[in-house]
mmCIF file of C-alpha atoms in Angstrom:
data_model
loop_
_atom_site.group_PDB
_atom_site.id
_atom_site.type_symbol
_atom_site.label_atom_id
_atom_site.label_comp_id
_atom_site.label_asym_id
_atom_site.label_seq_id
_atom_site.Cartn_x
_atom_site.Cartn_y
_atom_site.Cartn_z
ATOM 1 C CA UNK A 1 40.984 -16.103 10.554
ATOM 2 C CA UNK A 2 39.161 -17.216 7.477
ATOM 3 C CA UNK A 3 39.981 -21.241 8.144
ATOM 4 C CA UNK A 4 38.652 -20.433 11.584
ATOM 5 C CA UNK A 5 35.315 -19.128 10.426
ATOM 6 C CA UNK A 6 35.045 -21.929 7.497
ATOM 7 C CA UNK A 7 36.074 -24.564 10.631
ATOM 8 C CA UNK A 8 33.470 -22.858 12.685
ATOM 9 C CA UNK A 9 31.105 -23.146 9.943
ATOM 10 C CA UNK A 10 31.736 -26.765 8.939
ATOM 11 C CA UNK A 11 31.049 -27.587 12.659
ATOM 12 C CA UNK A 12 27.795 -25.806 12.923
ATOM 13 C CA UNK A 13 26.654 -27.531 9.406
ATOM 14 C CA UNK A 14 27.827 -30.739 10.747
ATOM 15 C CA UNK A 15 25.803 -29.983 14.104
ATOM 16 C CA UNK A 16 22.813 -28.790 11.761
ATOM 17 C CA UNK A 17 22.718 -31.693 9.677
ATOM 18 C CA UNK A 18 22.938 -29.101 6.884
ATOM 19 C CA UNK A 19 24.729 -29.447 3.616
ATOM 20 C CA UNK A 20 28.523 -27.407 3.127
ATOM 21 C CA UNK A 21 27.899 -25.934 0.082
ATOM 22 C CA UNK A 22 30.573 -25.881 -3.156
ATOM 23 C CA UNK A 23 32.707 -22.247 -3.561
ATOM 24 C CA UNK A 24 30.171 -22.067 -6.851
ATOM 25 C CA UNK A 25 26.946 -21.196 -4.361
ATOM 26 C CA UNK A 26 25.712 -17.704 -5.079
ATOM 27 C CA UNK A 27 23.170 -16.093 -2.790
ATOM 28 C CA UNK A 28 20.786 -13.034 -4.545
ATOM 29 C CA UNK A 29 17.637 -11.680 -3.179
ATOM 30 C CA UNK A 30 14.651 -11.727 -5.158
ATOM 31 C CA UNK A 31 12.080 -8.571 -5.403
ATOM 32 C CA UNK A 32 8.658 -8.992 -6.635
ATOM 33 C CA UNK A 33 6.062 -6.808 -8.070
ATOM 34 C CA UNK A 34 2.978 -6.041 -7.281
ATOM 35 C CA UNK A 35 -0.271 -8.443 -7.327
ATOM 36 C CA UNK A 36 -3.728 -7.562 -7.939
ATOM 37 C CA UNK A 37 -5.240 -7.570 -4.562
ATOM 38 C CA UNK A 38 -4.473 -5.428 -1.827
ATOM 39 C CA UNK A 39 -2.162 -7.549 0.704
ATOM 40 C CA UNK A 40 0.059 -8.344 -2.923
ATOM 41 C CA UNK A 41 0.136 -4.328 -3.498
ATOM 42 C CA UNK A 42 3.266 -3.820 -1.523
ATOM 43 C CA UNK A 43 5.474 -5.861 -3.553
ATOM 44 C CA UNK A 44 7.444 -9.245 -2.084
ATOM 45 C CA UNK A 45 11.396 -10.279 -1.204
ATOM 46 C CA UNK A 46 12.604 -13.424 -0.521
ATOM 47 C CA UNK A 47 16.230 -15.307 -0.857
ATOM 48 C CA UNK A 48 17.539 -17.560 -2.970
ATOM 49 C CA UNK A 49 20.637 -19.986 -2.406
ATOM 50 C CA UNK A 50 22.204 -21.429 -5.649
ATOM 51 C CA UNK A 51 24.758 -24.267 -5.798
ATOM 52 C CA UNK A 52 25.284 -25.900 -9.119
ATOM 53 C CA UNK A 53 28.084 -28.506 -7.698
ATOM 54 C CA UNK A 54 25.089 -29.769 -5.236
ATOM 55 C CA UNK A 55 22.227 -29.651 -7.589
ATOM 56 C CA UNK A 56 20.677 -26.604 -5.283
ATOM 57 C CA UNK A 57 18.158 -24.240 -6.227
ATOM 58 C CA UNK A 58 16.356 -23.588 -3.074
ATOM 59 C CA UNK A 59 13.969 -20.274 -2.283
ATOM 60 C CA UNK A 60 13.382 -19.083 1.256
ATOM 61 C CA UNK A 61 10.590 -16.908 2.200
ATOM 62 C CA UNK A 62 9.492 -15.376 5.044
ATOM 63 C CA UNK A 63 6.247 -13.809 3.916
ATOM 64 C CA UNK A 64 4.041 -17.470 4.427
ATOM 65 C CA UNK A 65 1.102 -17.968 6.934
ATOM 66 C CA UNK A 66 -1.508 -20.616 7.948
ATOM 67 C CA UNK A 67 -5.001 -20.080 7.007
ATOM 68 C CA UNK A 68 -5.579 -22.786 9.299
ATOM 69 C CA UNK A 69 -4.155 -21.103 12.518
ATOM 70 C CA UNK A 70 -7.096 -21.035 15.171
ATOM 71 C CA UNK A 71 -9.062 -17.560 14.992
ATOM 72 C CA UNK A 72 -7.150 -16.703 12.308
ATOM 73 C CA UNK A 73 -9.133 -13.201 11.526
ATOM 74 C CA UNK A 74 -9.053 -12.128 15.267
ATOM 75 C CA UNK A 75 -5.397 -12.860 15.790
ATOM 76 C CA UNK A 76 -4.880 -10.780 12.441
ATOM 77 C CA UNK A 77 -6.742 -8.112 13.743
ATOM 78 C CA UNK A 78 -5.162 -8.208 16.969
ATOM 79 C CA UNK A 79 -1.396 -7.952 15.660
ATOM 80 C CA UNK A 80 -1.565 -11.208 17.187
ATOM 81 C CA UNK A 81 -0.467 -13.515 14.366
ATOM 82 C CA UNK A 82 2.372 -15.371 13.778
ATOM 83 C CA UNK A 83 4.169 -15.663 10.018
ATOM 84 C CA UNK A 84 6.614 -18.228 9.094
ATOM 85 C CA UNK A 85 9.790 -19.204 7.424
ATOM 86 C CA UNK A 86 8.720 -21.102 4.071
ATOM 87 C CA UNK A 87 11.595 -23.246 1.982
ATOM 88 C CA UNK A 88 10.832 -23.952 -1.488
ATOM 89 C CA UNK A 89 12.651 -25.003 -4.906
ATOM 90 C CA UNK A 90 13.437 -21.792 -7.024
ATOM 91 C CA UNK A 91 11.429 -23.912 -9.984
ATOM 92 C CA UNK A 92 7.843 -23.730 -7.747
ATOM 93 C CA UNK A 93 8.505 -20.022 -6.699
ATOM 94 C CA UNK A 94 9.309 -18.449 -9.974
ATOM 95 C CA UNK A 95 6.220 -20.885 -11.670
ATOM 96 C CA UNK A 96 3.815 -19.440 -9.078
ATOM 97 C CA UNK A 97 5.068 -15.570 -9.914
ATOM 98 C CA UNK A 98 4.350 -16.405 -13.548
ATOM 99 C CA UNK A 99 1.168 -17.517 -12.986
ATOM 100 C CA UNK A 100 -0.171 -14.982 -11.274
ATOM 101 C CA UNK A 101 1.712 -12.286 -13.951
ATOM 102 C CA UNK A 102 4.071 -10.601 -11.051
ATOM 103 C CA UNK A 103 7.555 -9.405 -12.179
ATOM 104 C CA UNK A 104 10.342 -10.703 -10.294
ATOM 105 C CA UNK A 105 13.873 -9.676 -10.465
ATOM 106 C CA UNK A 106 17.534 -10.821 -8.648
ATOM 107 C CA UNK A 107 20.283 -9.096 -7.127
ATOM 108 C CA UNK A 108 23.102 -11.471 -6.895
ATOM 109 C CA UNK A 109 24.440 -10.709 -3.587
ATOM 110 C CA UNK A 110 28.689 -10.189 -4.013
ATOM 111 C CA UNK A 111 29.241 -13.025 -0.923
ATOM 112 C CA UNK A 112 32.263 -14.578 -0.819
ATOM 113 C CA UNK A 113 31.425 -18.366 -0.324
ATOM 114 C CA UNK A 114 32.241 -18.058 3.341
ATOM 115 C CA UNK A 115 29.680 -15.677 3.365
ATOM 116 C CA UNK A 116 27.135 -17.313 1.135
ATOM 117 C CA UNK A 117 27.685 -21.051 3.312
ATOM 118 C CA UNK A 118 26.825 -18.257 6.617
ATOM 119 C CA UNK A 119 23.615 -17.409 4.740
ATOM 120 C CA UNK A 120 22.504 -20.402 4.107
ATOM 121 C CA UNK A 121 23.244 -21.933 7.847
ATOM 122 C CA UNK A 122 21.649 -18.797 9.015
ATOM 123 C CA UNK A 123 18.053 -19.995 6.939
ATOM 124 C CA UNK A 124 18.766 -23.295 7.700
ATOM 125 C CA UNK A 125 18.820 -22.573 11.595
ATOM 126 C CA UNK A 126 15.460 -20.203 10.810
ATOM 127 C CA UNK A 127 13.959 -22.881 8.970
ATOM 128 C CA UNK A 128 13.994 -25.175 12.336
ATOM 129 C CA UNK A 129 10.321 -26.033 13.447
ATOM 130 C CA UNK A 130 11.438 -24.294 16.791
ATOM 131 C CA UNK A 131 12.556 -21.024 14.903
ATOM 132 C CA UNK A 132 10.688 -20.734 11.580
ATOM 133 C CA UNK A 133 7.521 -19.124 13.383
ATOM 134 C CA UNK A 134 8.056 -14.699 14.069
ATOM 135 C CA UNK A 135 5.031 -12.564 15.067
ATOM 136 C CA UNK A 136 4.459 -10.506 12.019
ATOM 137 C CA UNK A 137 4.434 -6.557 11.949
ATOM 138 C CA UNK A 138 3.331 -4.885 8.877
ATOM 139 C CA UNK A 139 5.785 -1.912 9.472
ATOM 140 C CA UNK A 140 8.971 -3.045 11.608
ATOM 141 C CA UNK A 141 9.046 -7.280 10.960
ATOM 142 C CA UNK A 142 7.917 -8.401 7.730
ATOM 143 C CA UNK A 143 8.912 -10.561 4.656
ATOM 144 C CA UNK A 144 11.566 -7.414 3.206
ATOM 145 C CA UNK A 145 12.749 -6.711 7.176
ATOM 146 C CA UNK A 146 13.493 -10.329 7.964
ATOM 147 C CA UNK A 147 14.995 -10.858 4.410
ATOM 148 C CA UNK A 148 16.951 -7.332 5.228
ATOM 149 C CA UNK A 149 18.662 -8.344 8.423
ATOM 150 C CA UNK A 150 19.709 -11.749 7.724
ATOM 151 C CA UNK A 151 21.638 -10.758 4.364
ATOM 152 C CA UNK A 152 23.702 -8.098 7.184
ATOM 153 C CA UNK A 153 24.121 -10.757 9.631
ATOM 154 C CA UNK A 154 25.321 -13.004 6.896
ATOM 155 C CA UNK A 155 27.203 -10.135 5.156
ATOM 156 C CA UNK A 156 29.203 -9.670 8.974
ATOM 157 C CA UNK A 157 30.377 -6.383 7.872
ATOM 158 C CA UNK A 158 29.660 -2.246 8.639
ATOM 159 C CA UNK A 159 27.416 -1.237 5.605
ATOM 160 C CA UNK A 160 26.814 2.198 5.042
ATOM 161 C CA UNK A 161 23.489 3.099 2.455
ATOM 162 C CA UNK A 162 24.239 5.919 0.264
ATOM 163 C CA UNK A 163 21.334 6.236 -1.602
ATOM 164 C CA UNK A 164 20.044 9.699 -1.902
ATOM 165 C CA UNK A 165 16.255 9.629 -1.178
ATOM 166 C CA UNK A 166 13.769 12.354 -0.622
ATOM 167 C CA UNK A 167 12.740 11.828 3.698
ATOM 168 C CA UNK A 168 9.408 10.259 3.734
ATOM 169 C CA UNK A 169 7.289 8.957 6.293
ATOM 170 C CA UNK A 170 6.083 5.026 6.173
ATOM 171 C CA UNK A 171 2.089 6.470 5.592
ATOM 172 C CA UNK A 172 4.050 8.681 2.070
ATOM 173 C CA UNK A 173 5.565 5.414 1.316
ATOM 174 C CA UNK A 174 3.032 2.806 1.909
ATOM 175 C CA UNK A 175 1.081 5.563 -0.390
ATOM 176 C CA UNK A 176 3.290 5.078 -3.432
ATOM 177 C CA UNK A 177 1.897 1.788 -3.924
ATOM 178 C CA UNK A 178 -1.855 2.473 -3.714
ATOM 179 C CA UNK A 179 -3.001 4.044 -6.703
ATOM 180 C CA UNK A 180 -5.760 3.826 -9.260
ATOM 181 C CA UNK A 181 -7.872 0.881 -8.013
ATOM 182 C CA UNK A 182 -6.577 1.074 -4.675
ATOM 183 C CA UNK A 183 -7.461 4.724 -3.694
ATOM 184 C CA UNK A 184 -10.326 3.228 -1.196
ATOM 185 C CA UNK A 185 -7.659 0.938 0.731
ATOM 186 C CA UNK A 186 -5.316 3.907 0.831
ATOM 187 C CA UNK A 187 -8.224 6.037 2.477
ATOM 188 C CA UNK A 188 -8.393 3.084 5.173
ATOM 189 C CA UNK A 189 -4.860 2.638 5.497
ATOM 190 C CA UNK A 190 -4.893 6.767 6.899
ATOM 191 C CA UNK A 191 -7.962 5.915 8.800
ATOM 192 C CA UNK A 192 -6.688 2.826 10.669
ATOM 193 C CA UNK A 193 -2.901 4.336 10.997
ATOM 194 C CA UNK A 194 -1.611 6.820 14.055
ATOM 195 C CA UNK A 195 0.658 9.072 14.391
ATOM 196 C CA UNK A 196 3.376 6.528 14.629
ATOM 197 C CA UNK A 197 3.127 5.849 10.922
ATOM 198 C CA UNK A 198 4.569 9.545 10.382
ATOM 199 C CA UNK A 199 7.398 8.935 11.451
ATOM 200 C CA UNK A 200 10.356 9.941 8.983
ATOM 201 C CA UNK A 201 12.110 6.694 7.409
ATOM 202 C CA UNK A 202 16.143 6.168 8.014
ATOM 203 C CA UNK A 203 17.701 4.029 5.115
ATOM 204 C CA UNK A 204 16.607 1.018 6.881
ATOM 205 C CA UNK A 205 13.902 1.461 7.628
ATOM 206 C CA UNK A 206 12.477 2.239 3.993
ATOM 207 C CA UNK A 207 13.165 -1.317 3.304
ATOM 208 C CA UNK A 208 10.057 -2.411 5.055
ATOM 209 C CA UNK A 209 8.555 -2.456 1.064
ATOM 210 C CA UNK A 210 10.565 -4.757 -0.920
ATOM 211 C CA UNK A 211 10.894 -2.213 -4.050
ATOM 212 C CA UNK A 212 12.596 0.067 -1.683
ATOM 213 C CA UNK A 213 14.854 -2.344 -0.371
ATOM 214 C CA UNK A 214 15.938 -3.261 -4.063
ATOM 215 C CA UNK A 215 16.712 0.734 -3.890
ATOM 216 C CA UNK A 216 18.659 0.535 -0.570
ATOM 217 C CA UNK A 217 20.546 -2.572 -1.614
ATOM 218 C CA UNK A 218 21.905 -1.424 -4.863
ATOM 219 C CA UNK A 219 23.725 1.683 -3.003
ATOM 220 C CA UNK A 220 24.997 -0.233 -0.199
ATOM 221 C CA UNK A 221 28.868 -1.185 0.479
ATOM 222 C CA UNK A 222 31.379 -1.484 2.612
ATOM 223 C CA UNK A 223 32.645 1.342 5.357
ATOM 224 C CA UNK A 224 35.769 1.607 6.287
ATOM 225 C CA UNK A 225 37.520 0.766 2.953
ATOM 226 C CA UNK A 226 38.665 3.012 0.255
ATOM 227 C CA UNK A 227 37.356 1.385 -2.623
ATOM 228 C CA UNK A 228 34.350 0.054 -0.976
ATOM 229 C CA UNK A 229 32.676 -2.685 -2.953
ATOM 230 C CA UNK A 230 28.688 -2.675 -3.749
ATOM 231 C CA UNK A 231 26.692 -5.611 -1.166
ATOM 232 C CA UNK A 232 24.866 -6.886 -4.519
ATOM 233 C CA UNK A 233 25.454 -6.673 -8.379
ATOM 234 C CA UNK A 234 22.902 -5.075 -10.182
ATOM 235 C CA UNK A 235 19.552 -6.170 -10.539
ATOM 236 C CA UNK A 236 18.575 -8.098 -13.326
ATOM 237 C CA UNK A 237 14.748 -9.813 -14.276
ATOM 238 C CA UNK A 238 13.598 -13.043 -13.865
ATOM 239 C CA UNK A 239 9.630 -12.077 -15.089
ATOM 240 C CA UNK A 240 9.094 -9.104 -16.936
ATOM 241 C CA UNK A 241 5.616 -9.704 -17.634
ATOM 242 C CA UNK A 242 3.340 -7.387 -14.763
ATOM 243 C CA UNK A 243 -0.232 -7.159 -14.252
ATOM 244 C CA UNK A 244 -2.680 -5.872 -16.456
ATOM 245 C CA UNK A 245 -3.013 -2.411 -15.189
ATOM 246 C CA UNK A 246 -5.834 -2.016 -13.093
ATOM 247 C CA UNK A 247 -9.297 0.042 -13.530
ATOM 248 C CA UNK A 248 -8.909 3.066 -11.719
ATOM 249 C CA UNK A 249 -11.992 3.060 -8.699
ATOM 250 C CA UNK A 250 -14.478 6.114 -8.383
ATOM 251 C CA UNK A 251 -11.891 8.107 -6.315
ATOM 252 C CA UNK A 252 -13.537 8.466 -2.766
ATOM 253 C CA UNK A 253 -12.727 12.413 -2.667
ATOM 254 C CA UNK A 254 -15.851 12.667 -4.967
ATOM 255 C CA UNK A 255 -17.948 10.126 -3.626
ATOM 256 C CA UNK A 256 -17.416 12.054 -0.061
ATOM 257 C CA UNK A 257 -17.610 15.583 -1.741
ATOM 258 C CA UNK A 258 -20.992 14.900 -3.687
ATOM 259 C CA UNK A 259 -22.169 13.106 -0.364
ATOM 260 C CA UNK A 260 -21.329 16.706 1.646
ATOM 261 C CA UNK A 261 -22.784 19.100 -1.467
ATOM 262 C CA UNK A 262 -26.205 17.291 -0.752
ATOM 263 C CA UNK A 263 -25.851 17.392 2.612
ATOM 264 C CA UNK A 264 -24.955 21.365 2.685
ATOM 265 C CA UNK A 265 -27.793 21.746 -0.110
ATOM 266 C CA UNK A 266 -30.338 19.939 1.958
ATOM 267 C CA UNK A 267 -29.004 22.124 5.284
ATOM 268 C CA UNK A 268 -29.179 25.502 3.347
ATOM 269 C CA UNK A 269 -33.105 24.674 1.932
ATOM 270 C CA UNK A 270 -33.918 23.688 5.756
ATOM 271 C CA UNK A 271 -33.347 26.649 7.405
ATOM 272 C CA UNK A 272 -34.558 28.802 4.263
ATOM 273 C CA UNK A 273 -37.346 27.341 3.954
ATOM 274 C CA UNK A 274 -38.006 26.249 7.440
ATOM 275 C CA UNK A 275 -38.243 22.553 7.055
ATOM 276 C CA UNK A 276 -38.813 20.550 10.183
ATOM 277 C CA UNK A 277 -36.275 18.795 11.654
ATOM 278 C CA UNK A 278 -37.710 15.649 11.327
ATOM 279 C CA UNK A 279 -35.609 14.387 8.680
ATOM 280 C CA UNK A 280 -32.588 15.719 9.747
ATOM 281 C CA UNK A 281 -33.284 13.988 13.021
ATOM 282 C CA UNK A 282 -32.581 10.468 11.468
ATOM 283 C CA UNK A 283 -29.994 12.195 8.973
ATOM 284 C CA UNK A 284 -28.241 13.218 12.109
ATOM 285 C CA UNK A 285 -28.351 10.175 13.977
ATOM 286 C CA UNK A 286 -27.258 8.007 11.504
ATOM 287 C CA UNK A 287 -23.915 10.539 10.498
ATOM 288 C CA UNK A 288 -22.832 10.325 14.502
ATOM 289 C CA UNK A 289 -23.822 6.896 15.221
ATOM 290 C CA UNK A 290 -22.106 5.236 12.385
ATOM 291 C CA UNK A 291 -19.052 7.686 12.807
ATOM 292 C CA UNK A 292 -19.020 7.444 16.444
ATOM 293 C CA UNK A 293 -18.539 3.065 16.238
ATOM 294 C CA UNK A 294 -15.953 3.728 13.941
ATOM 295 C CA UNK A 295 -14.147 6.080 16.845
ATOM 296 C CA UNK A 296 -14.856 2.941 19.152
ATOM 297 C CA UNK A 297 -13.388 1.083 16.424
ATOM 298 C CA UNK A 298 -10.049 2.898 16.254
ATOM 299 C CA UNK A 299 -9.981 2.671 20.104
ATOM 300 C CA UNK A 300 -10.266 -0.703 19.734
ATOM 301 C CA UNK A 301 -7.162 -0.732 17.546
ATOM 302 C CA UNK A 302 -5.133 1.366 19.894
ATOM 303 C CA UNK A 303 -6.087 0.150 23.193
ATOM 304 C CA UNK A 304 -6.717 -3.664 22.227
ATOM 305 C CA UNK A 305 -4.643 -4.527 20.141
ATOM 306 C CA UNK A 306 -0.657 -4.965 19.659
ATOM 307 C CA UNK A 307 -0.418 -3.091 16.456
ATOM 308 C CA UNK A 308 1.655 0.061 17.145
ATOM 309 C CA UNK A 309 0.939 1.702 14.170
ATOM 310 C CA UNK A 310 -2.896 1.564 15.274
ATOM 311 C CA UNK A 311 -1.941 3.903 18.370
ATOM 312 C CA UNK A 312 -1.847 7.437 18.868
ATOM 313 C CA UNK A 313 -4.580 7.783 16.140
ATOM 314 C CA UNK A 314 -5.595 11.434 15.682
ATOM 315 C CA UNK A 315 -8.694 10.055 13.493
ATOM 316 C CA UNK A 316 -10.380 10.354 16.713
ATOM 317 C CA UNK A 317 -10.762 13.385 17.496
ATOM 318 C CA UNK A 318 -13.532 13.552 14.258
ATOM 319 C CA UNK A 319 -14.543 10.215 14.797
ATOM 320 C CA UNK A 320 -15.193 10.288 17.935
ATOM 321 C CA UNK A 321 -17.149 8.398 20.027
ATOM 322 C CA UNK A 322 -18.783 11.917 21.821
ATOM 323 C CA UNK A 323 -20.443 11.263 18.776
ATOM 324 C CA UNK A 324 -22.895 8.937 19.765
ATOM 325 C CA UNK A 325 -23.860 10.995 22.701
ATOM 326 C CA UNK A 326 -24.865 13.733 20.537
ATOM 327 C CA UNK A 327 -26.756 11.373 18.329
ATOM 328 C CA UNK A 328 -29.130 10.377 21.232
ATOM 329 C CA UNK A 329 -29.853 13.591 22.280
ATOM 330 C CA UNK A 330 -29.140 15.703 19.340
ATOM 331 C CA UNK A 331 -30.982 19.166 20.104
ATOM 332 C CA UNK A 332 -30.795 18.167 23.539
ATOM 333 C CA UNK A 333 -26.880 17.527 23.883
ATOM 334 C CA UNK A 334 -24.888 20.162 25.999
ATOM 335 C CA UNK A 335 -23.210 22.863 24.703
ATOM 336 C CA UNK A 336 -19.804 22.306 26.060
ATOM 337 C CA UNK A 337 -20.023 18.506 24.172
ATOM 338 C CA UNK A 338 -21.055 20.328 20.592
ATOM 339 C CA UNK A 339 -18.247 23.279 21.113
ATOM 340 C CA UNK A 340 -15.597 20.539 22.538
ATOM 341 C CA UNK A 341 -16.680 18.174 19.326
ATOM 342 C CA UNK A 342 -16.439 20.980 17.067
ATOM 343 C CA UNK A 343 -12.605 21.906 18.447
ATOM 344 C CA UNK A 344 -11.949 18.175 17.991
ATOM 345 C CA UNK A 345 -13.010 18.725 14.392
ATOM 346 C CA UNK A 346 -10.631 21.632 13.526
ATOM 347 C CA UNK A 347 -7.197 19.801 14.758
ATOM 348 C CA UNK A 348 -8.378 16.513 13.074
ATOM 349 C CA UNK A 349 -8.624 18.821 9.683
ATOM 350 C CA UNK A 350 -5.400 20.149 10.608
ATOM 351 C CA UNK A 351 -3.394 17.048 11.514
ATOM 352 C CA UNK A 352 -5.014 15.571 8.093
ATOM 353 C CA UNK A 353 -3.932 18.355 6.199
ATOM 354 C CA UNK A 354 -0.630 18.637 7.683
ATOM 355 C CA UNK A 355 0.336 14.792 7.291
ATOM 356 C CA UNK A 356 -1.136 14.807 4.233
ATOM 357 C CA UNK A 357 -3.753 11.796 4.669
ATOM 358 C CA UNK A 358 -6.451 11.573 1.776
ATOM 359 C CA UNK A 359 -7.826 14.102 0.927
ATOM 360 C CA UNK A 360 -11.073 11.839 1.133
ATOM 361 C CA UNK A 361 -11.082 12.499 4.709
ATOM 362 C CA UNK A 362 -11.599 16.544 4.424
ATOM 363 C CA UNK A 363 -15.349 16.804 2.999
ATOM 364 C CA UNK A 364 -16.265 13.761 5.766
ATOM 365 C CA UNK A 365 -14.908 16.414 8.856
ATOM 366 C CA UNK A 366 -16.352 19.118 6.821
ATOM 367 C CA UNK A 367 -20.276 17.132 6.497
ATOM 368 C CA UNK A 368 -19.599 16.494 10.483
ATOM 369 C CA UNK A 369 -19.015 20.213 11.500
ATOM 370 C CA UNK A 370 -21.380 21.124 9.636
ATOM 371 C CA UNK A 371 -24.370 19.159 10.899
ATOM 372 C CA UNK A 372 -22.873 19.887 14.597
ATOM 373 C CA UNK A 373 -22.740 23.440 13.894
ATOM 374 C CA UNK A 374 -26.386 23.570 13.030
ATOM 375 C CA UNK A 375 -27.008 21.434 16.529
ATOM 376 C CA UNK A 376 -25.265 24.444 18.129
ATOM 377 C CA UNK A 377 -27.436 27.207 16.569
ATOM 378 C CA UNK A 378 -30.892 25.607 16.856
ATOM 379 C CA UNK A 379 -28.922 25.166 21.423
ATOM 380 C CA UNK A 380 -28.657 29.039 20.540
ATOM 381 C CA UNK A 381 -32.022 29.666 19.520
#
């Protein structure tokens, strides 16, 4: 059966134009640390192919896209752009993560060279001009995902993951990595997500983020064998040297909570002392206007775009575009649209507090409420 496959293989290299590698080619996978901006935040994977015989030392990558692509920012934004199969020498790749200060480390993958030659035809065949090209998803199809299911289809074998790992959703785990610094892109990140992001992670699907596929892969092996063997030795570093730890930002939980304690100050002083309205007029209309785009915003992202993880976004229900109706009209607006917004208010707190999105979000519904509550009383009076 083996001679078969290695026949089979020879034929398709032959067919491929690709090289047969040596029985001394190793395959590993390669995990990288974090960056200092956002999109490097979430870590990187990519695979290398070794073969000393053939003077190989070759880097494949599936996390590389074109600046250049034609509305490039609209595509993005759309879920509409297309990522591609890079091939570089291992030299250039590990160079650039020094550079920049990222750790990398390896996992030597235990192939046999059957195995590792099925690999390497595999990224061959995905390096093709008529292949290399996948439309990205930040959640399901990414540079760890593609890197993920092409060591299985290499590895040809029933893998079982035994890792024991506390159940978390992809929002808990994209939230691991954005700390310190980051705390404002995690606060959009809950904004711009749905409810599909709260969805609890199998073993697989945790390796979306390339630190938790390092996890994943060092507790995978064989089923159906008694003395099943481990998919990858363990991990050892290339770069040890991270990034300088970053300057942790004004947290946005205070910068939201001092924003609602002089709202609520301002509120309580204007119906103690009587103030007019005037100023809470613009107040007002500013507060709903500016949150009410941002509910057109997120239906935007649900409605007009192919992201899924946009969809199914709870966010609007206290950014929502009713909103902008009560801005025009403020003391004016019906009563059914200030009781119905200020329902849509107490799930959205609910739903935050039960996922657990930032807690930036909580004195933002609170401010909200609170200005449509006073709407509601001076409708009353």
């Amino acid at each position: 059966m083996k001679k078969i496959l290695l026949l089979f293989l020879l034929l398709m290299s032959l067919a491929l134009n690709a090289q047969v590698l040596s029985d001394s080619a190793t395959a590993s996978v390669l995990t990288c640390g974090a960056g200092e901006d956002f999109y490097t935040s979430f870590g990187h994977s990519a695979i290398r192919i070794t073969d000393p015989v053939k003077g190989l030392d070759l880097v494949y990558n599936y996390g590389t896209f074109d600046f250049g692509t034609p509305h490039f920012y609209w595509k993005f934004m759309r879920g509409q752009l297309d990522y591609q199969l890079s091939r570089t020498s291992y030299a250039e790749f590990i160079d650039e993560y020094e550079w920049y200060s990222r750790p990398v480390s390896e996992q030597r993958l235990t192939f046999e060279s059957g195995q590792v030659q099925n690999l390497f035809l595999l990224l061959e065949t995905n390096y093709l001009p008529e292949y290399r090209h996948y439309r990205y998803d930040f959640l399901r199809d990414n540079c760890a995902t593609r890197v993920r299911d092409i060591v299985y289809s290499a590895w040809a074998q029933d893998t079982v993951l035994q890792r024991t790992a506390e159940p978390r959703s992809y929002r808990q785990l994209l939230a691991t990595c954005l700390k310190d610094s980051m705390e404002w892109w995690h606060l959009g990140i809950d904004l711009l997500f749905g409810l599909p992001t709260d969805h609890r992670c199998s073993a697989p699907e945790r390796m979306f983020l390339p630190a938790e596929m390092e996890a994943e892969l060092a507790q995978c092996t064989t089923t159906g064998i008694w003395t099943a063997p481990a998919i990858v030795e363990p991990s050892h570093a290339l770069l040890t040297k991270g990034r300088t730890p970053l300057k942790a930002s004004f947290p946005p939980v205070v910068a939201f909570a001092l924003l609602l304690a002089v709202i609520a100050v301002l509120t309580v002083c204007a119906h103690r002392f009587s103030f007019k309205p005037v100023v809470f007029n613009v107040i007002d209309r500013v507060l709903f206007i500016v949150a009410g785009l941002c509910g057109l915003f997120l239906c935007f992202m649900w409605f007009g775009t192919d992201h899924w993880c946009t969809q199914w976004n709870l966010n609007i229900l206290w950014l929502s575009p009713l909103l902008i109706l009560i801005a025009i009209r403020l003391g004016r607006s019906p009563r059914w649209a200030l009781w119905l917004q200020e329902a849509m208010f107490f799930v959205a707190a609910v739903w935050v507090v039960w996922c657990g999105l930032s807690a930036a979000i909580i004195p933002l519904i609170i401010m909200l409420m609170l200005r449509v509550t006073v709407l509601l009383f001076r409708a009353k009076c």
